Short mmCIF file of C-alpha atoms in Angstrom, two decimals:
data_model
loop_
_atom_site.label_atom_id
_atom_site.label_comp_id
_atom_site.label_asym_id
_atom_site.label_seq_id
_atom_site.Cartn_x
_atom_site.Cartn_y
_atom_site.Cartn_z
CA MET A 1 -23.41 6.03 -12.83
CA ASN A 2 -24.88 5.20 -16.20
CA ASP A 3 -24.85 2.60 -18.95
CA THR A 4 -23.05 4.73 -21.54
CA PRO A 5 -19.89 3.10 -22.94
CA PRO A 6 -16.70 4.00 -21.03
CA LEU A 7 -14.41 6.54 -22.71
CA PHE A 8 -10.73 5.66 -22.97
CA ASP A 9 -7.82 7.98 -23.79
CA ASN A 10 -4.64 5.93 -23.70
CA ARG A 11 -1.95 8.59 -23.52
CA PHE A 12 0.76 6.29 -22.15
CA GLN A 13 0.64 4.31 -25.40
CA ARG A 14 0.01 7.26 -27.67
CA GLU A 15 2.75 9.56 -26.42
CA LEU A 16 5.53 7.17 -25.41
CA PRO A 17 7.53 4.81 -27.65
CA GLY A 18 6.32 1.22 -27.71
CA ASP A 19 7.88 -2.14 -28.35
CA PRO A 20 7.72 -3.01 -32.09
CA GLU A 21 7.03 -6.64 -31.23
CA THR A 22 3.66 -7.62 -29.80
CA GLY A 23 2.73 -10.64 -27.74
CA ALA A 24 4.04 -12.34 -24.62
CA ARG A 25 7.34 -13.79 -25.85
CA ARG A 26 9.82 -13.15 -23.03
CA ARG A 27 12.46 -10.70 -24.20
CA GLU A 28 14.62 -7.72 -23.39
CA VAL A 29 12.79 -4.58 -24.52
CA LEU A 30 15.00 -1.64 -25.48
CA GLY A 31 14.03 1.95 -26.23
CA ALA A 32 10.38 1.42 -25.34
CA ALA A 33 8.13 2.21 -22.37
CA TRP A 34 5.54 -0.48 -23.07
CA SER A 35 4.73 -3.65 -24.96
CA ALA A 36 1.34 -4.46 -26.45
CA VAL A 37 0.06 -7.77 -25.06
CA MET A 38 -3.39 -9.29 -24.65
CA PRO A 39 -4.67 -10.87 -21.46
CA THR A 40 -4.83 -14.65 -21.66
CA PRO A 41 -8.47 -15.86 -21.51
CA VAL A 42 -9.57 -17.96 -18.54
CA ALA A 43 -11.96 -20.89 -18.34
CA ALA A 44 -14.87 -19.50 -16.32
CA PRO A 45 -14.61 -15.87 -15.17
CA ARG A 46 -16.93 -15.06 -12.27
CA LEU A 47 -17.21 -11.82 -10.33
CA LEU A 48 -16.45 -12.59 -6.69
CA ALA A 49 -16.43 -9.07 -5.27
CA HIS A 50 -16.29 -5.44 -6.32
CA SER A 51 -15.90 -2.02 -4.73
CA ALA A 52 -19.07 0.01 -5.14
CA GLU A 53 -17.11 3.20 -4.44
CA VAL A 54 -14.58 2.56 -7.19
CA ALA A 55 -17.31 1.49 -9.60
CA GLY A 56 -18.96 4.84 -8.91
CA LEU A 57 -15.72 6.73 -9.56
CA LEU A 58 -15.40 4.99 -12.91
CA GLY A 59 -19.03 5.44 -13.91
CA PHE A 60 -19.98 1.75 -14.01
CA ALA A 61 -23.68 1.23 -13.38
CA PRO A 62 -24.89 -1.65 -11.19
CA THR A 63 -26.45 -3.24 -14.28
CA THR A 64 -23.04 -3.20 -16.00
CA ILE A 65 -21.34 -4.79 -13.01
CA ALA A 66 -23.99 -7.49 -12.81
CA SER A 67 -23.68 -8.35 -16.50
CA PRO A 68 -21.70 -11.38 -17.72
CA GLU A 69 -19.65 -9.00 -19.89
CA PHE A 70 -18.18 -7.28 -16.82
CA ALA A 71 -16.69 -10.53 -15.51
CA GLU A 72 -15.47 -11.38 -19.02
CA VAL A 73 -13.66 -8.04 -19.38
CA PHE A 74 -12.16 -7.95 -15.91
CA GLY A 75 -11.26 -11.62 -16.02
CA GLY A 76 -9.25 -11.04 -19.19
CA ASN A 77 -11.55 -12.65 -21.77
CA ALA A 78 -12.93 -9.55 -23.52
CA LEU A 79 -12.37 -5.82 -23.97
CA PHE A 80 -14.56 -2.76 -23.88
CA ALA A 81 -14.25 -0.52 -26.94
CA GLY A 82 -11.21 1.74 -26.59
CA MET A 83 -9.17 -0.63 -24.43
CA GLN A 84 -5.64 -1.25 -25.75
CA PRO A 85 -3.85 -3.67 -23.40
CA TRP A 86 -0.17 -3.19 -22.62
CA ALA A 87 2.51 -4.14 -20.10
CA ALA A 88 4.88 -1.45 -18.86
CA ASN A 89 8.67 -1.70 -19.08
CA TYR A 90 10.69 -0.74 -16.00
CA GLY A 91 13.56 -1.86 -13.80
CA GLY A 92 14.31 -1.60 -10.12
CA HIS A 93 16.41 -2.23 -7.07
CA GLN A 94 15.20 -5.31 -5.21
CA PHE A 95 16.36 -5.79 -1.61
CA GLY A 96 19.09 -3.22 -2.23
CA HIS A 97 20.46 -4.69 -5.47
CA TRP A 98 19.96 -3.55 -9.06
CA ALA A 99 17.80 -6.17 -10.81
CA GLY A 100 17.81 -4.81 -14.37
CA GLN A 101 14.69 -5.08 -16.52
CA LEU A 102 11.64 -6.18 -14.54
CA GLY A 103 8.43 -4.78 -16.03
CA ASP A 104 4.82 -5.86 -15.60
CA GLY A 105 5.34 -9.60 -15.31
CA ARG A 106 1.71 -10.40 -14.47
CA ALA A 107 -0.02 -7.05 -14.74
CA ILE A 108 -1.66 -5.85 -17.94
CA SER A 109 -3.12 -2.37 -18.23
CA LEU A 110 -6.36 -2.23 -20.20
CA GLY A 111 -6.54 1.51 -20.80
CA GLU A 112 -6.90 4.97 -19.31
CA LEU A 113 -10.55 5.64 -18.50
CA LEU A 114 -11.88 9.20 -18.37
CA ALA A 115 -14.62 9.57 -15.75
CA GLY A 116 -15.80 12.44 -13.59
CA GLY A 117 -13.13 14.76 -14.98
CA LYS A 118 -10.33 12.39 -13.91
CA ARG A 119 -8.10 9.82 -15.55
CA TRP A 120 -7.98 6.27 -14.21
CA GLU A 121 -5.68 3.54 -15.47
CA LEU A 122 -7.31 0.11 -15.19
CA GLN A 123 -4.85 -2.74 -14.69
CA LEU A 124 -5.45 -6.47 -14.40
CA LYS A 125 -3.12 -8.38 -12.10
CA GLY A 126 -2.94 -12.10 -12.80
CA ALA A 127 -4.17 -11.85 -16.41
CA GLY A 128 -1.45 -14.00 -17.96
CA PRO A 129 2.11 -13.79 -19.28
CA THR A 130 3.77 -10.71 -20.74
CA PRO A 131 7.21 -10.08 -22.25
CA TYR A 132 8.35 -9.30 -18.69
CA SER A 133 7.14 -12.50 -17.01
CA ARG A 134 10.57 -14.11 -17.11
CA GLY A 135 10.00 -17.72 -16.02
CA ALA A 136 6.59 -17.14 -14.46
CA ASP A 137 3.06 -17.82 -15.73
CA GLY A 138 1.62 -14.33 -15.23
CA ARG A 139 -1.19 -15.67 -13.07
CA ALA A 140 -2.23 -14.93 -9.50
CA VAL A 141 -3.97 -17.02 -6.86
CA LEU A 142 -7.14 -16.18 -4.97
CA ARG A 143 -5.45 -15.65 -1.59
CA SER A 144 -3.08 -12.93 -2.84
CA SER A 145 -5.66 -11.33 -5.14
CA LEU A 146 -8.21 -11.15 -2.33
CA ARG A 147 -5.61 -9.59 -0.02
CA GLU A 148 -4.76 -6.94 -2.61
CA PHE A 149 -8.42 -6.21 -3.32
CA LEU A 150 -9.30 -5.77 0.35
CA CYS A 151 -6.20 -3.84 1.35
CA SER A 152 -6.45 -1.36 -1.52
CA GLU A 153 -9.88 -0.33 -0.29
CA ALA A 154 -9.10 -0.59 3.44
CA MET A 155 -6.13 1.75 3.04
CA HIS A 156 -8.23 4.29 1.16
CA HIS A 157 -10.81 4.38 3.94
CA LEU A 158 -8.02 4.78 6.50
CA GLY A 159 -6.96 7.93 4.65
CA VAL A 160 -3.68 6.46 3.38
CA PRO A 161 -2.66 7.34 -0.22
CA THR A 162 -3.18 4.17 -2.25
CA THR A 163 -4.10 2.59 -5.53
CA ARG A 164 -7.67 1.32 -5.56
CA ALA A 165 -9.32 -1.94 -6.54
CA LEU A 166 -12.41 -2.29 -8.72
CA SER A 167 -13.04 -6.01 -8.87
CA LEU A 168 -12.00 -9.51 -7.92
CA VAL A 169 -12.77 -12.16 -10.54
CA GLY A 170 -12.32 -15.90 -10.10
CA THR A 171 -10.88 -17.62 -13.15
CA GLY A 172 -12.25 -21.12 -12.73
CA GLU A 173 -8.71 -22.41 -13.15
CA ALA A 174 -6.08 -23.75 -10.76
CA VAL A 175 -2.66 -22.14 -10.41
CA MET A 176 0.38 -23.98 -9.09
CA ARG A 177 2.25 -22.08 -6.38
CA ASP A 178 5.05 -22.91 -3.95
CA MET A 179 3.92 -20.58 -1.17
CA PHE A 180 7.18 -20.60 0.79
CA TYR A 181 9.61 -21.65 -1.95
CA ASP A 182 10.30 -24.90 -0.08
CA GLY A 183 9.77 -27.33 -2.93
CA HIS A 184 6.13 -28.14 -2.11
CA PRO A 185 3.94 -26.48 -4.78
CA GLN A 186 0.18 -26.85 -4.54
CA ALA A 187 -2.74 -26.12 -6.84
CA GLU A 188 -4.69 -23.06 -5.72
CA PRO A 189 -7.74 -21.31 -7.19
CA GLY A 190 -6.80 -18.53 -9.60
CA ALA A 191 -8.11 -14.97 -9.62
CA VAL A 192 -7.64 -11.60 -11.30
CA VAL A 193 -7.87 -8.28 -9.48
CA CYS A 194 -8.46 -5.00 -11.31
CA ARG A 195 -6.29 -2.27 -9.83
CA VAL A 196 -7.12 1.39 -10.43
CA ALA A 197 -4.91 4.48 -10.18
CA PRO A 198 -4.31 7.73 -12.06
CA SER A 199 -0.90 6.28 -12.96
CA PHE A 200 1.10 3.13 -12.35
CA ILE A 201 4.43 4.81 -13.15
CA ARG A 202 7.11 3.75 -10.66
CA PHE A 203 10.59 4.83 -9.59
CA GLY A 204 11.87 1.92 -11.67
CA THR A 205 10.26 3.40 -14.80
CA PHE A 206 13.04 6.01 -14.80
CA GLU A 207 15.79 3.80 -13.41
CA LEU A 208 15.82 1.41 -16.38
CA PRO A 209 16.49 3.86 -19.23
CA SER A 210 19.01 5.70 -17.07
CA ALA A 211 20.89 2.47 -16.31
CA ARG A 212 20.95 1.75 -20.04
CA GLY A 213 22.23 5.21 -20.90
CA ASP A 214 19.05 5.99 -22.84
CA VAL A 215 18.79 9.65 -21.84
CA ARG A 216 16.36 10.40 -24.66
CA LEU A 217 13.78 7.94 -23.34
CA LEU A 218 14.47 9.05 -19.77
CA ARG A 219 13.66 12.65 -20.70
CA GLN A 220 10.55 11.58 -22.61
CA LEU A 221 9.30 9.67 -19.59
CA VAL A 222 9.90 12.58 -17.21
CA GLU A 223 8.20 15.11 -19.46
CA PHE A 224 5.27 12.78 -20.11
CA CYS A 225 4.82 12.06 -16.41
CA ILE A 226 4.85 15.75 -15.52
CA ALA A 227 2.42 16.69 -18.31
CA ARG A 228 -0.09 13.92 -17.58
CA ASP A 229 0.24 13.26 -13.85
CA PHE A 230 1.47 16.61 -12.46
CA PRO A 231 -0.34 19.15 -14.67
CA GLU A 232 -0.24 21.78 -11.92
CA LEU A 233 3.54 22.15 -12.38
CA GLN A 234 4.66 24.91 -14.75
CA GLY A 235 7.94 25.86 -16.42
CA SER A 236 10.46 23.88 -18.40
CA GLY A 237 13.83 22.19 -18.26
CA GLU A 238 15.77 21.60 -15.06
CA ALA A 239 13.65 23.94 -12.95
CA LEU A 240 10.51 22.02 -13.87
CA TYR A 241 12.22 18.66 -13.32
CA ALA A 242 13.42 19.85 -9.90
CA ASP A 243 9.92 20.96 -8.88
CA TRP A 244 8.57 17.59 -10.00
CA PHE A 245 11.17 15.60 -8.07
CA ALA A 246 10.45 17.68 -4.98
CA GLN A 247 6.77 16.80 -5.34
CA VAL A 248 7.60 13.11 -5.63
CA CYS A 249 9.69 13.36 -2.46
CA THR A 250 7.02 15.10 -0.40
CA ARG A 251 4.26 12.77 -1.58
CA THR A 252 6.40 9.79 -0.64
CA ALA A 253 7.00 11.30 2.81
CA VAL A 254 3.26 11.78 3.36
CA MET A 255 2.54 8.20 2.30
CA VAL A 256 5.13 6.56 4.55
CA ALA A 257 4.19 8.74 7.53
CA GLN A 258 0.61 7.51 7.10
CA TRP A 259 1.85 3.91 7.06
CA MET A 260 3.56 4.53 10.38
CA ARG A 261 0.46 6.18 11.83
CA VAL A 262 -1.73 3.12 11.24
CA GLY A 263 0.94 0.45 11.79
CA PHE A 264 1.15 -0.75 8.19
CA VAL A 265 4.19 -2.69 6.94
CA HIS A 266 4.49 -2.81 3.14
CA GLY A 267 6.88 -5.75 3.24
CA VAL A 268 8.64 -5.34 -0.10
CA MET A 269 9.68 -1.72 -0.70
CA ASN A 270 11.70 -2.36 -3.84
CA THR A 271 12.03 0.66 -6.13
CA ASP A 272 9.81 -1.02 -8.72
CA ASN A 273 7.06 -1.03 -6.06
CA MET A 274 7.31 2.73 -5.36
CA SER A 275 4.64 4.87 -7.03
CA ILE A 276 5.72 8.17 -8.57
CA LEU A 277 2.44 9.61 -7.24
CA GLY A 278 3.16 8.60 -3.65
CA LEU A 279 0.46 5.92 -3.64
CA THR A 280 0.79 2.63 -1.79
CA LEU A 281 1.41 0.17 -4.62
CA ASP A 282 1.72 -3.60 -5.01
CA TYR A 283 0.11 -5.26 -2.01
CA GLY A 284 2.10 -8.45 -1.52
CA PRO A 285 3.48 -9.70 1.83
CA TYR A 286 2.09 -6.74 3.79
CA GLY A 287 0.80 -6.71 7.34
CA TRP A 288 -0.25 -4.60 10.30
CA VAL A 289 1.82 -4.44 13.43
CA GLU A 290 -0.05 -6.23 16.21
CA ASP A 291 2.14 -6.73 19.30
CA TYR A 292 4.27 -3.64 18.81
CA ASP A 293 7.69 -4.38 17.34
CA PRO A 294 9.55 -1.92 15.09
CA ASP A 295 11.72 -4.80 13.83
CA TRP A 296 8.77 -6.84 12.56
CA THR A 297 8.25 -7.70 8.91
CA PRO A 298 5.58 -10.08 7.60
CA ASN A 299 7.72 -11.04 4.58
CA THR A 300 9.46 -14.40 5.02
CA THR A 301 11.71 -13.56 2.06
CA ASP A 302 13.11 -10.74 4.21
CA ALA A 303 13.19 -12.71 7.48
CA GLN A 304 16.98 -12.72 7.75
CA GLY A 305 17.95 -9.16 6.85
CA ARG A 306 14.63 -7.50 7.80
CA ARG A 307 15.44 -4.70 5.36
CA TYR A 308 11.80 -3.71 5.05
CA ARG A 309 10.78 -3.97 8.70
CA PHE A 310 8.24 -1.56 10.15
CA GLY A 311 10.67 0.78 11.90
CA THR A 312 12.93 1.38 8.86
CA GLN A 313 10.31 2.25 6.26
CA MET A 314 11.18 5.95 6.31
CA GLN A 315 14.88 5.23 5.82
CA VAL A 316 14.14 2.78 3.00
CA ALA A 317 11.89 5.33 1.27
CA TYR A 318 14.74 7.84 1.44
CA TRP A 319 17.18 5.27 0.04
CA ASN A 320 14.76 4.60 -2.81
CA LEU A 321 14.45 8.31 -3.53
CA VAL A 322 18.24 8.54 -3.69
CA ARG A 323 18.18 5.79 -6.33
CA LEU A 324 15.57 7.79 -8.25
CA ALA A 325 17.69 10.93 -7.94
CA GLN A 326 20.68 9.07 -9.33
CA ALA A 327 18.57 7.86 -12.25
CA LEU A 328 17.44 11.42 -12.99
CA SER A 329 20.90 12.99 -12.63
CA PRO A 330 21.69 12.88 -16.39
CA LEU A 331 18.97 15.52 -16.80
CA PHE A 332 20.65 17.92 -14.34
CA ALA A 333 23.85 19.95 -14.65
CA GLU A 334 24.44 19.68 -10.89
CA VAL A 335 23.09 17.69 -7.98
CA ALA A 336 21.88 20.59 -5.83
CA PRO A 337 18.23 20.53 -7.07
CA LEU A 338 18.02 16.81 -6.46
CA GLN A 339 19.54 17.13 -2.99
CA ALA A 340 17.02 19.86 -2.23
CA GLY A 341 14.24 17.41 -3.04
CA LEU A 342 15.74 14.78 -0.77
CA ASP A 343 16.11 17.33 2.02
CA GLY A 344 12.47 18.22 1.46
CA PHE A 345 11.53 14.58 2.03
CA ARG A 346 13.15 14.58 5.46
CA ALA A 347 11.58 17.89 6.43
CA ARG A 348 8.10 16.86 5.30
CA TYR A 349 8.34 13.47 6.96
CA GLU A 350 9.33 15.06 10.28
CA ALA A 351 6.42 17.50 10.02
CA GLU A 352 3.97 14.68 9.24
CA GLU A 353 5.37 12.55 12.05
CA ARG A 354 4.88 15.38 14.55
CA ALA A 355 1.33 16.01 13.36
CA HIS A 356 0.44 12.33 13.69
CA LEU A 357 2.06 12.19 17.14
CA VAL A 358 -0.06 15.11 18.33
CA ALA A 359 -3.24 13.58 16.92
CA LYS A 360 -2.60 10.03 18.15
CA LEU A 361 -1.87 11.19 21.70
CA GLY A 362 -4.50 13.96 21.67
CA LEU A 363 -2.07 16.71 22.63
CA GLY A 364 -3.50 19.66 20.70
CA GLU A 365 -0.09 20.95 19.60
CA PHE A 366 3.51 19.77 19.55
CA ARG A 367 5.68 20.85 22.49
CA ASP A 368 9.14 20.07 23.78
CA GLY A 369 9.20 16.65 25.36
CA ASP A 370 6.35 15.23 23.26
CA ALA A 371 8.64 13.16 21.03
CA GLU A 372 10.17 11.62 24.14
CA LEU A 373 6.70 10.95 25.56
CA MET A 374 5.73 9.07 22.40
CA ALA A 375 9.02 7.15 22.27
CA GLN A 376 8.52 6.04 25.88
CA PHE A 377 5.01 4.82 25.14
CA GLN A 378 6.20 2.88 22.11
CA GLN A 379 8.95 1.30 24.21
CA LEU A 380 6.33 0.24 26.75
CA LEU A 381 4.17 -1.19 23.99
CA GLN A 382 7.10 -3.30 22.83
CA GLU A 383 8.22 -4.45 26.27
CA GLY A 384 4.63 -5.15 27.31
CA GLU A 385 3.76 -7.02 24.10
CA MET A 386 0.80 -4.73 23.54
CA ASP A 387 -1.32 -4.46 20.43
CA MET A 388 -0.50 -1.18 18.68
CA THR A 389 -3.97 -0.52 17.23
CA LEU A 390 -5.86 -1.39 20.43
CA ALA A 391 -3.46 0.50 22.70
CA PHE A 392 -3.59 3.80 20.84
CA ARG A 393 -7.36 3.56 20.46
CA ALA A 394 -7.74 2.87 24.18
CA LEU A 395 -5.70 5.94 25.16
CA ALA A 396 -8.69 8.09 24.20
CA SER A 397 -10.67 6.40 27.01
CA ILE A 398 -8.15 7.16 29.74
CA ASP A 399 -9.66 9.36 32.47
CA ILE A 400 -7.24 12.27 32.52
CA ASP A 401 -8.31 13.28 36.03
CA ALA A 402 -7.67 9.79 37.42
CA PRO A 403 -5.56 7.85 34.90
CA GLU A 404 -5.65 4.07 35.34
CA ILE A 405 -4.53 1.19 33.17
CA GLY A 406 -8.05 -0.24 32.77
CA PRO A 407 -8.78 0.79 29.16
CA LEU A 408 -5.41 -0.64 28.06
CA GLU A 409 -5.97 -4.12 29.49
CA GLN A 410 -7.43 -5.45 26.24
CA ALA A 411 -4.19 -4.67 24.38
CA PHE A 412 -1.90 -7.11 26.22
CA TYR A 413 -0.88 -10.39 24.60
CA SER A 414 1.18 -11.70 27.53
CA PRO A 415 0.21 -11.60 31.24
CA ALA A 416 3.88 -11.89 32.18
CA ALA A 417 4.89 -8.95 29.97
CA ARG A 418 1.99 -6.95 31.43
CA GLU A 419 3.27 -7.48 34.97
CA GLN A 420 6.75 -6.48 33.91
CA VAL A 421 5.75 -3.09 32.45
CA LEU A 422 2.88 -2.25 34.80
CA PRO A 423 4.84 0.09 37.12
CA ALA A 424 6.47 1.99 34.26
CA LEU A 425 3.21 2.18 32.32
CA THR A 426 1.36 3.51 35.35
CA ASP A 427 4.01 6.18 35.76
CA TRP A 428 3.81 7.06 32.07
CA LEU A 429 0.03 7.45 32.28
CA GLN A 430 0.45 9.98 35.08
CA ARG A 431 2.86 12.05 33.01
CA TYR A 432 0.65 11.68 29.92
CA ALA A 433 -2.41 12.86 31.84
CA ALA A 434 -0.52 15.91 33.11
CA ARG A 435 0.54 16.78 29.56
CA VAL A 436 -3.02 16.43 28.22
CA GLN A 437 -4.43 18.56 31.04
CA GLY A 438 -2.13 21.34 29.96
CA ALA A 439 -3.24 21.17 26.32
CA GLY A 440 -6.32 23.35 26.79
CA GLN A 441 -8.68 21.00 24.93
CA SER A 442 -12.15 19.94 25.97
CA PRO A 443 -12.58 16.19 26.59
CA GLN A 444 -14.72 15.96 23.44
CA GLN A 445 -12.10 17.72 21.32
CA ARG A 446 -9.46 15.31 22.54
CA LEU A 447 -11.68 12.27 21.97
CA ASP A 448 -12.62 13.36 18.45
CA ALA A 449 -9.00 14.05 17.47
CA MET A 450 -7.72 10.76 18.86
CA GLN A 451 -10.46 8.62 17.36
CA ALA A 452 -9.88 10.25 13.97
CA ALA A 453 -6.16 9.37 14.13
CA ASN A 454 -6.35 5.94 15.74
CA PRO A 455 -8.44 3.41 13.82
CA LYS A 456 -10.44 0.79 15.64
CA TYR A 457 -10.47 -1.55 12.64
CA VAL A 458 -7.50 -2.44 10.43
CA LEU A 459 -7.11 -5.28 7.95
CA ARG A 460 -5.26 -7.65 10.24
CA ASN A 461 -3.75 -10.58 8.37
CA TRP A 462 -5.80 -13.12 10.32
CA LEU A 463 -9.03 -11.35 9.35
CA ALA A 464 -8.02 -11.49 5.70
CA GLN A 465 -7.06 -15.15 6.10
CA GLN A 466 -10.49 -15.99 7.48
CA ALA A 467 -12.06 -14.38 4.40
CA ILE A 468 -9.62 -16.33 2.18
CA ASP A 469 -10.49 -19.63 3.88
CA ARG A 470 -14.18 -19.01 3.31
CA ALA A 471 -13.68 -17.86 -0.29
CA GLU A 472 -11.65 -20.93 -1.14
CA GLN A 473 -14.68 -22.97 -0.01
CA GLY A 474 -16.97 -20.91 -2.25
CA ASP A 475 -18.33 -18.54 0.43
CA MET A 476 -17.76 -14.92 -0.63
CA ALA A 477 -19.73 -13.38 2.26
CA GLY A 478 -16.53 -13.06 4.28
CA ILE A 479 -15.12 -10.67 1.68
CA THR A 480 -18.28 -8.55 1.70
CA ASP A 481 -18.47 -8.44 5.49
CA LEU A 482 -14.81 -7.48 5.90
CA LEU A 483 -14.94 -4.83 3.17
CA ASP A 484 -18.03 -3.32 4.79
CA VAL A 485 -16.31 -3.06 8.20
CA MET A 486 -13.18 -1.53 6.68
CA ARG A 487 -15.26 1.21 5.04
CA HIS A 488 -15.59 2.86 8.47
CA PRO A 489 -12.36 2.10 10.36
CA TYR A 490 -12.66 4.98 12.82
CA ASP A 491 -16.28 4.34 13.83
CA GLU A 492 -17.31 2.17 16.77
CA GLN A 493 -19.67 -0.02 14.67
CA PRO A 494 -21.65 -1.72 17.49
CA GLY A 495 -22.08 -5.43 16.89
CA ARG A 496 -18.88 -5.73 14.89
CA GLU A 497 -16.40 -5.63 17.75
CA ALA A 498 -15.04 -9.09 16.82
CA PHE A 499 -13.34 -7.45 13.82
CA ALA A 500 -11.38 -5.26 16.27
CA ASP A 501 -10.07 -8.10 18.42
CA LYS A 502 -6.37 -8.64 18.88
CA ARG A 503 -4.72 -11.57 17.13
CA PRO A 504 -6.06 -14.92 18.40
CA GLU A 505 -3.56 -17.53 19.49
CA TRP A 506 -4.31 -19.80 16.53
CA ALA A 507 -3.04 -17.07 14.18
CA ARG A 508 0.28 -16.43 15.96
CA ASN A 509 2.33 -18.71 13.70
CA ARG A 510 -0.10 -19.64 10.95
CA ALA A 511 0.94 -19.07 7.31
CA GLY A 512 -0.99 -16.12 5.90
CA CYS A 513 -1.46 -14.59 9.36
CA SER A 514 2.05 -14.00 10.68
CA MET A 515 4.16 -15.21 7.77
CA LEU A 516 3.78 -14.31 4.11
CA SER A 517 5.94 -14.59 1.03
CA CYS A 518 6.08 -12.86 -2.33
CA SER A 519 4.53 -15.98 -3.88
CA SER A 520 1.13 -15.27 -5.39
#
């Protein structure tokens, strides 16, 4: 890291058509991929937290981060030389229905930073209105910004493909929000988070021009995305487009399989929240499965239909890819190449799922009957109201020569449910032990593989809420402590075991812990 000025190369603006009108007036934007718009200054920007790892990736020295200018820039009050703020134009399917033009309603990209031989788009979320804000104010509150900041980094350290987060800046201003859309808005502290990714292009980026019949812009977007974000792909025309779509499908499969491995529920898998790079994008009403339930979703907006529940995330990702394929179809003479990409998604997801199954159970290799063994364990987790993270982590401590339930005791939420599943779980442990004994691994090999696949620490909603409660009272140490723990999710971290506890009773039905909305 050094103090040299950052170098920006804003290809998205330079190579794609822009909106002739500038500013935040709400409007329909035709024939353009972006609109120039400045962040709206805030009263008193103050750096609340930052990721040292992301700062290093971007080349920001500690002295730069500590300077007042850093908070000014990443709070939306100033720009580094070379920054050219814009909001992207895209559409999307929301909860299964076409929503038309959406766009960056409260996100403003500052520029594309070149650092360490890589390209990083820096984007402020909560920096004020844009042409795509519709009736909203373009701001974000501290609770949602803190959750996005922490989760972006926690997911990276878990090994899940994700956008990153550089900074969390308090604005010194209050924002009115109706958290559960029940007619009771409250003033909350405002904040701005700086998100970082090689690209923030989404499925909806291609859906909007296709829906409008703008094939010229659709083709421009595809060719730009391939050239900038998939430079390893060669060729031209349909063959190149087909290779690119296949890559998008496989990356999406890898991402969702990783979600399922760690028990992550995105909560709002609309097509405008699906990254073309296969990165977890837009951390809103997300959560981690605690007492195992494939039908669980943390999003109160989805409480009735549960479209985006944990157990259907693969199917929803496929549905979203079908929508993307339909949007791209004007560029293809026939559907076969697009169907091949979709088939590739299913094949890659199944392969990833098997690999994660083997690692999580410590089986060495996949054999006939292993899928059934996993399904039976998951059924026991659900019937026994057992914590998913704690249960899988505890499996590594089972004595294969004399399997007993002891290590799993900490995972139960309900004594009654424990008693109900105890006989079946004891039987399952016997069969599991026999399978592991036949795997030909040393105990250390099994332990290492299982602990590398089953995190001890995940960003449980109640942990994030504790950090939010402290931050809203002016104490930022909770953010720092939680971020530090989440840097090493697979390590034991003696003295920090409280961060690995199962959900406490006070958090079972508390807003922000078990229930979240899209309001932020």
